């Protein structure tokens, strides 16, 4: 089994409910086991400010799916939860599921870049990830704690306990 981390983000259509549904859907992925989910965090939008605040969380999975098969599953869940892909870059969304880490792998594929390109600067990814894996070292060799220490919190706050707690 490969250990993978997936980020959840939503800012439309009752974002906390969307995020909870996403955790429930991730718990049913084929050939995979949901290990742990972070608390749910409220976060200010990165990108255009004229959109609602986001709810973010991170989950830890063990999976036998390859990275592209896992991506297919994440995109299926996004669509099932009403995701409509718009041309606007960094616009609001009902559900975004990003594959952050897939074991120690570096992946450069037209559909997928792992580690996720923005994760090192995003407080709404780093803090929930650190909740699950405080001792994590990224595949590039950087300890997660270093990234967390230098990342502005930007108003990030826990708004609900993790699923199962
Ligand atoms: N901003 C926040 N706070 N959380 C997100 O999940 C998020 N996702 C995005 C963009 C539009 C970059 N901004 C975000 O895709």
PDB file of N, CA and C in Angstrom, residues 4-10 18-19 22-23 26 34 36-40 54-61 70-71 74-75 77-78 83 93 95-101 116 118-119 122-129 132:
ATOM      1  N   UNK A   4      -0.964   8.086   0.684  1.00  0.00           N
ATOM      2  CA  UNK A   4      -1.246   9.285  -0.108  1.00  0.00           C
ATOM      3  C   UNK A   4      -2.001  10.281   0.760  1.00  0.00           C
ATOM      4  N   UNK A   5      -1.778  11.573   0.479  1.00  0.00           N
ATOM      5  CA  UNK A   5      -2.518  12.637   1.157  1.00  0.00           C
ATOM      6  C   UNK A   5      -3.309  13.407   0.121  1.00  0.00           C
ATOM      7  N   UNK A   6      -4.573  13.664   0.459  1.00  0.00           N
ATOM      8  CA  UNK A   6      -5.483  14.368  -0.452  1.00  0.00           C
ATOM      9  C   UNK A   6      -6.036  15.594   0.275  1.00  0.00           C
ATOM     10  N   UNK A   7      -5.998  16.743  -0.407  1.00  0.00           N
ATOM     11  CA  UNK A   7      -6.564  17.984   0.147  1.00  0.00           C
ATOM     12  C   UNK A   7      -7.982  18.166  -0.354  1.00  0.00           C
ATOM     13  N   UNK A   8      -8.837  18.634   0.545  1.00  0.00           N
ATOM     14  CA  UNK A   8     -10.247  18.913   0.255  1.00  0.00           C
ATOM     15  C   UNK A   8     -10.449  20.418   0.369  1.00  0.00           C
ATOM     16  N   UNK A   9     -11.133  21.016  -0.611  1.00  0.00           N
ATOM     17  CA  UNK A   9     -11.476  22.443  -0.520  1.00  0.00           C
ATOM     18  C   UNK A   9     -12.852  22.687  -1.103  1.00  0.00           C
ATOM     19  N   UNK A  10     -13.629  23.566  -0.463  1.00  0.00           N
ATOM     20  CA  UNK A  10     -14.959  23.921  -0.983  1.00  0.00           C
ATOM     21  C   UNK A  10     -15.309  25.322  -0.523  1.00  0.00           C
ATOM     22  N   UNK A  18     -20.175  19.917   2.150  1.00  0.00           N
ATOM     23  CA  UNK A  18     -19.459  19.361   0.992  1.00  0.00           C
ATOM     24  C   UNK A  18     -18.191  18.638   1.435  1.00  0.00           C
ATOM     25  N   UNK A  19     -17.463  19.279   2.351  1.00  0.00           N
ATOM     26  CA  UNK A  19     -16.190  18.696   2.813  1.00  0.00           C
ATOM     27  C   UNK A  19     -16.439  17.394   3.576  1.00  0.00           C
ATOM     28  N   UNK A  22     -17.240  14.725   1.166  1.00  0.00           N
ATOM     29  CA  UNK A  22     -16.021  14.297   0.473  1.00  0.00           C
ATOM     30  C   UNK A  22     -15.251  13.285   1.318  1.00  0.00           C
ATOM     31  N   UNK A  23     -15.150  13.527   2.622  1.00  0.00           N
ATOM     32  CA  UNK A  23     -14.454  12.565   3.489  1.00  0.00           C
ATOM     33  C   UNK A  23     -15.169  11.222   3.435  1.00  0.00           C
ATOM     34  N   UNK A  26     -14.380   9.558   0.197  1.00  0.00           N
ATOM     35  CA  UNK A  26     -12.991   9.072   0.164  1.00  0.00           C
ATOM     36  C   UNK A  26     -12.833   7.792   0.982  1.00  0.00           C
ATOM     37  N   UNK A  34      -9.169   4.714   4.084  1.00  0.00           N
ATOM     38  CA  UNK A  34      -9.017   6.034   4.698  1.00  0.00           C
ATOM     39  C   UNK A  34      -8.410   5.833   6.078  1.00  0.00           C
ATOM     40  N   UNK A  36      -7.163   8.537   8.166  1.00  0.00           N
ATOM     41  CA  UNK A  36      -7.311   9.645   9.098  1.00  0.00           C
ATOM     42  C   UNK A  36      -7.780  10.871   8.330  1.00  0.00           C
ATOM     43  N   UNK A  37      -8.575  11.696   8.989  1.00  0.00           N
ATOM     44  CA  UNK A  37      -8.968  12.986   8.398  1.00  0.00           C
ATOM     45  C   UNK A  37      -8.626  14.089   9.388  1.00  0.00           C
ATOM     46  N   UNK A  38      -8.237  15.239   8.877  1.00  0.00           N
ATOM     47  CA  UNK A  38      -7.909  16.375   9.745  1.00  0.00           C
ATOM     48  C   UNK A  38      -9.194  17.043  10.219  1.00  0.00           C
ATOM     49  N   UNK A  39      -9.044  17.988  11.131  1.00  0.00           N
ATOM     50  CA  UNK A  39     -10.130  18.913  11.441  1.00  0.00           C
ATOM     51  C   UNK A  39     -10.517  19.654  10.173  1.00  0.00           C
ATOM     52  N   UNK A  40     -11.674  20.309  10.219  1.00  0.00           N
ATOM     53  CA  UNK A  40     -12.096  21.179   9.117  1.00  0.00           C
ATOM     54  C   UNK A  40     -11.686  22.610   9.474  1.00  0.00           C
ATOM     55  N   UNK A  54     -13.332  29.584   2.269  1.00  0.00           N
ATOM     56  CA  UNK A  54     -13.272  28.146   1.982  1.00  0.00           C
ATOM     57  C   UNK A  54     -13.338  27.324   3.268  1.00  0.00           C
ATOM     58  N   UNK A  55     -13.753  26.089   3.107  1.00  0.00           N
ATOM     59  CA  UNK A  55     -13.513  25.054   4.120  1.00  0.00           C
ATOM     60  C   UNK A  55     -12.488  24.104   3.533  1.00  0.00           C
ATOM     61  N   UNK A  56     -11.435  23.817   4.317  1.00  0.00           N
ATOM     62  CA  UNK A  56     -10.353  22.936   3.861  1.00  0.00           C
ATOM     63  C   UNK A  56     -10.086  21.841   4.878  1.00  0.00           C
ATOM     64  N   UNK A  57      -9.609  20.715   4.383  1.00  0.00           N
ATOM     65  CA  UNK A  57      -9.190  19.596   5.234  1.00  0.00           C
ATOM     66  C   UNK A  57      -8.222  18.748   4.426  1.00  0.00           C
ATOM     67  N   UNK A  58      -7.563  17.827   5.094  1.00  0.00           N
ATOM     68  CA  UNK A  58      -6.646  16.889   4.427  1.00  0.00           C
ATOM     69  C   UNK A  58      -6.938  15.501   4.974  1.00  0.00           C
ATOM     70  N   UNK A  59      -6.866  14.492   4.108  1.00  0.00           N
ATOM     71  CA  UNK A  59      -7.005  13.105   4.565  1.00  0.00           C
ATOM     72  C   UNK A  59      -5.759  12.306   4.181  1.00  0.00           C
ATOM     73  N   UNK A  60      -5.548  11.265   4.998  1.00  0.00           N
ATOM     74  CA  UNK A  60      -4.469  10.305   4.727  1.00  0.00           C
ATOM     75  C   UNK A  60      -5.098   8.990   4.279  1.00  0.00           C
ATOM     76  N   UNK A  61      -4.652   8.492   3.130  1.00  0.00           N
ATOM     77  CA  UNK A  61      -5.159   7.231   2.584  1.00  0.00           C
ATOM     78  C   UNK A  61      -4.026   6.232   2.477  1.00  0.00           C
ATOM     79  N   UNK A  70      -6.043   6.898  -9.037  1.00  0.00           N
ATOM     80  CA  UNK A  70      -6.512   7.658  -7.873  1.00  0.00           C
ATOM     81  C   UNK A  70      -7.050   9.015  -8.323  1.00  0.00           C
ATOM     82  N   UNK A  71      -6.345   9.682  -9.236  1.00  0.00           N
ATOM     83  CA  UNK A  71      -6.821  10.965  -9.773  1.00  0.00           C
ATOM     84  C   UNK A  71      -8.203  10.804 -10.412  1.00  0.00           C
ATOM     85  N   UNK A  74     -10.725  10.751  -7.724  1.00  0.00           N
ATOM     86  CA  UNK A  74     -10.939  12.070  -7.101  1.00  0.00           C
ATOM     87  C   UNK A  74     -11.808  12.936  -8.010  1.00  0.00           C
ATOM     88  N   UNK A  75     -11.545  12.875  -9.322  1.00  0.00           N
ATOM     89  CA  UNK A  75     -12.336  13.689 -10.257  1.00  0.00           C
ATOM     90  C   UNK A  75     -13.780  13.194 -10.341  1.00  0.00           C
ATOM     91  N   UNK A  77     -15.447  11.911  -7.813  1.00  0.00           N
ATOM     92  CA  UNK A  77     -16.123  12.431  -6.615  1.00  0.00           C
ATOM     93  C   UNK A  77     -16.429  13.924  -6.793  1.00  0.00           C
ATOM     94  N   UNK A  78     -15.489  14.674  -7.353  1.00  0.00           N
ATOM     95  CA  UNK A  78     -15.743  16.109  -7.597  1.00  0.00           C
ATOM     96  C   UNK A  78     -16.991  16.293  -8.453  1.00  0.00           C
ATOM     97  N   UNK A  83     -19.334  19.516  -9.085  1.00  0.00           N
ATOM     98  CA  UNK A  83     -18.278  20.383  -9.596  1.00  0.00           C
ATOM     99  C   UNK A  83     -18.506  20.687 -11.068  1.00  0.00           C
ATOM    100  N   UNK A  93     -15.548  27.042  -6.047  1.00  0.00           N
ATOM    101  CA  UNK A  93     -15.870  25.671  -6.437  1.00  0.00           C
ATOM    102  C   UNK A  93     -16.608  24.924  -5.330  1.00  0.00           C
ATOM    103  N   UNK A  95     -16.361  21.655  -4.898  1.00  0.00           N
ATOM    104  CA  UNK A  95     -15.432  20.680  -4.313  1.00  0.00           C
ATOM    105  C   UNK A  95     -14.187  20.545  -5.172  1.00  0.00           C
ATOM    106  N   UNK A  96     -13.084  20.626  -4.480  1.00  0.00           N
ATOM    107  CA  UNK A  96     -11.779  20.458  -5.096  1.00  0.00           C
ATOM    108  C   UNK A  96     -11.058  19.371  -4.305  1.00  0.00           C
ATOM    109  N   UNK A  97     -10.594  18.339  -4.986  1.00  0.00           N
ATOM    110  CA  UNK A  97      -9.805  17.287  -4.328  1.00  0.00           C
ATOM    111  C   UNK A  97      -8.450  17.248  -5.019  1.00  0.00           C
ATOM    112  N   UNK A  98      -7.410  17.586  -4.292  1.00  0.00           N
ATOM    113  CA  UNK A  98      -6.059  17.632  -4.866  1.00  0.00           C
ATOM    114  C   UNK A  98      -5.199  16.534  -4.263  1.00  0.00           C
ATOM    115  N   UNK A  99      -4.570  15.753  -5.129  1.00  0.00           N
ATOM    116  CA  UNK A  99      -3.595  14.761  -4.653  1.00  0.00           C
ATOM    117  C   UNK A  99      -2.310  15.511  -4.295  1.00  0.00           C
ATOM    118  N   UNK A 100      -2.002  15.542  -3.000  1.00  0.00           N
ATOM    119  CA  UNK A 100      -0.839  16.307  -2.525  1.00  0.00           C
ATOM    120  C   UNK A 100       0.432  15.486  -2.641  1.00  0.00           C
ATOM    121  N   UNK A 101       0.363  14.279  -2.095  1.00  0.00           N
ATOM    122  CA  UNK A 101       1.541  13.412  -2.001  1.00  0.00           C
ATOM    123  C   UNK A 101       1.121  11.985  -2.297  1.00  0.00           C
ATOM    124  N   UNK A 116       1.940  18.293  -5.062  1.00  0.00           N
ATOM    125  CA  UNK A 116       1.087  19.343  -5.609  1.00  0.00           C
ATOM    126  C   UNK A 116       1.862  20.663  -5.630  1.00  0.00           C
ATOM    127  N   UNK A 118       1.300  23.826  -5.408  1.00  0.00           N
ATOM    128  CA  UNK A 118       1.104  24.978  -4.522  1.00  0.00           C
ATOM    129  C   UNK A 118       1.206  24.660  -3.044  1.00  0.00           C
ATOM    130  N   UNK A 119       1.406  23.378  -2.705  1.00  0.00           N
ATOM    131  CA  UNK A 119       1.201  22.990  -1.309  1.00  0.00           C
ATOM    132  C   UNK A 119       2.183  23.617  -0.327  1.00  0.00           C
ATOM    133  N   UNK A 122       0.738  27.080   0.977  1.00  0.00           N
ATOM    134  CA  UNK A 122      -0.676  27.251   1.298  1.00  0.00           C
ATOM    135  C   UNK A 122      -0.957  26.838   2.732  1.00  0.00           C
ATOM    136  N   UNK A 123      -1.305  27.826   3.565  1.00  0.00           N
ATOM    137  CA  UNK A 123      -1.574  27.528   4.979  1.00  0.00           C
ATOM    138  C   UNK A 123      -2.721  26.536   5.118  1.00  0.00           C
ATOM    139  N   UNK A 124      -3.706  26.596   4.179  1.00  0.00           N
ATOM    140  CA  UNK A 124      -4.895  25.744   4.286  1.00  0.00           C
ATOM    141  C   UNK A 124      -4.597  24.310   3.867  1.00  0.00           C
ATOM    142  N   UNK A 125      -3.384  24.036   3.370  1.00  0.00           N
ATOM    143  CA  UNK A 125      -2.924  22.669   3.114  1.00  0.00           C
ATOM    144  C   UNK A 125      -1.922  22.253   4.194  1.00  0.00           C
ATOM    145  N   UNK A 126      -0.964  23.133   4.492  1.00  0.00           N
ATOM    146  CA  UNK A 126       0.137  22.761   5.398  1.00  0.00           C
ATOM    147  C   UNK A 126      -0.350  22.471   6.822  1.00  0.00           C
ATOM    148  N   UNK A 127      -1.256  23.312   7.327  1.00  0.00           N
ATOM    149  CA  UNK A 127      -1.667  23.122   8.731  1.00  0.00           C
ATOM    150  C   UNK A 127      -2.489  21.849   8.925  1.00  0.00           C
ATOM    151  N   UNK A 128      -3.500  21.585   8.069  1.00  0.00           N
ATOM    152  CA  UNK A 128      -4.196  20.292   8.226  1.00  0.00           C
ATOM    153  C   UNK A 128      -3.280  19.094   7.994  1.00  0.00           C
ATOM    154  N   UNK A 129      -2.347  19.214   7.070  1.00  0.00           N
ATOM    155  CA  UNK A 129      -1.405  18.112   6.820  1.00  0.00           C
ATOM    156  C   UNK A 129      -0.538  17.873   8.058  1.00  0.00           C
ATOM    157  N   UNK A 132      -2.061  15.791  10.743  1.00  0.00           N
ATOM    158  CA  UNK A 132      -2.051  14.343  10.501  1.00  0.00           C
ATOM    159  C   UNK A 132      -0.648  13.753  10.567  1.00  0.00           C
TER     160      UNK A 132
END
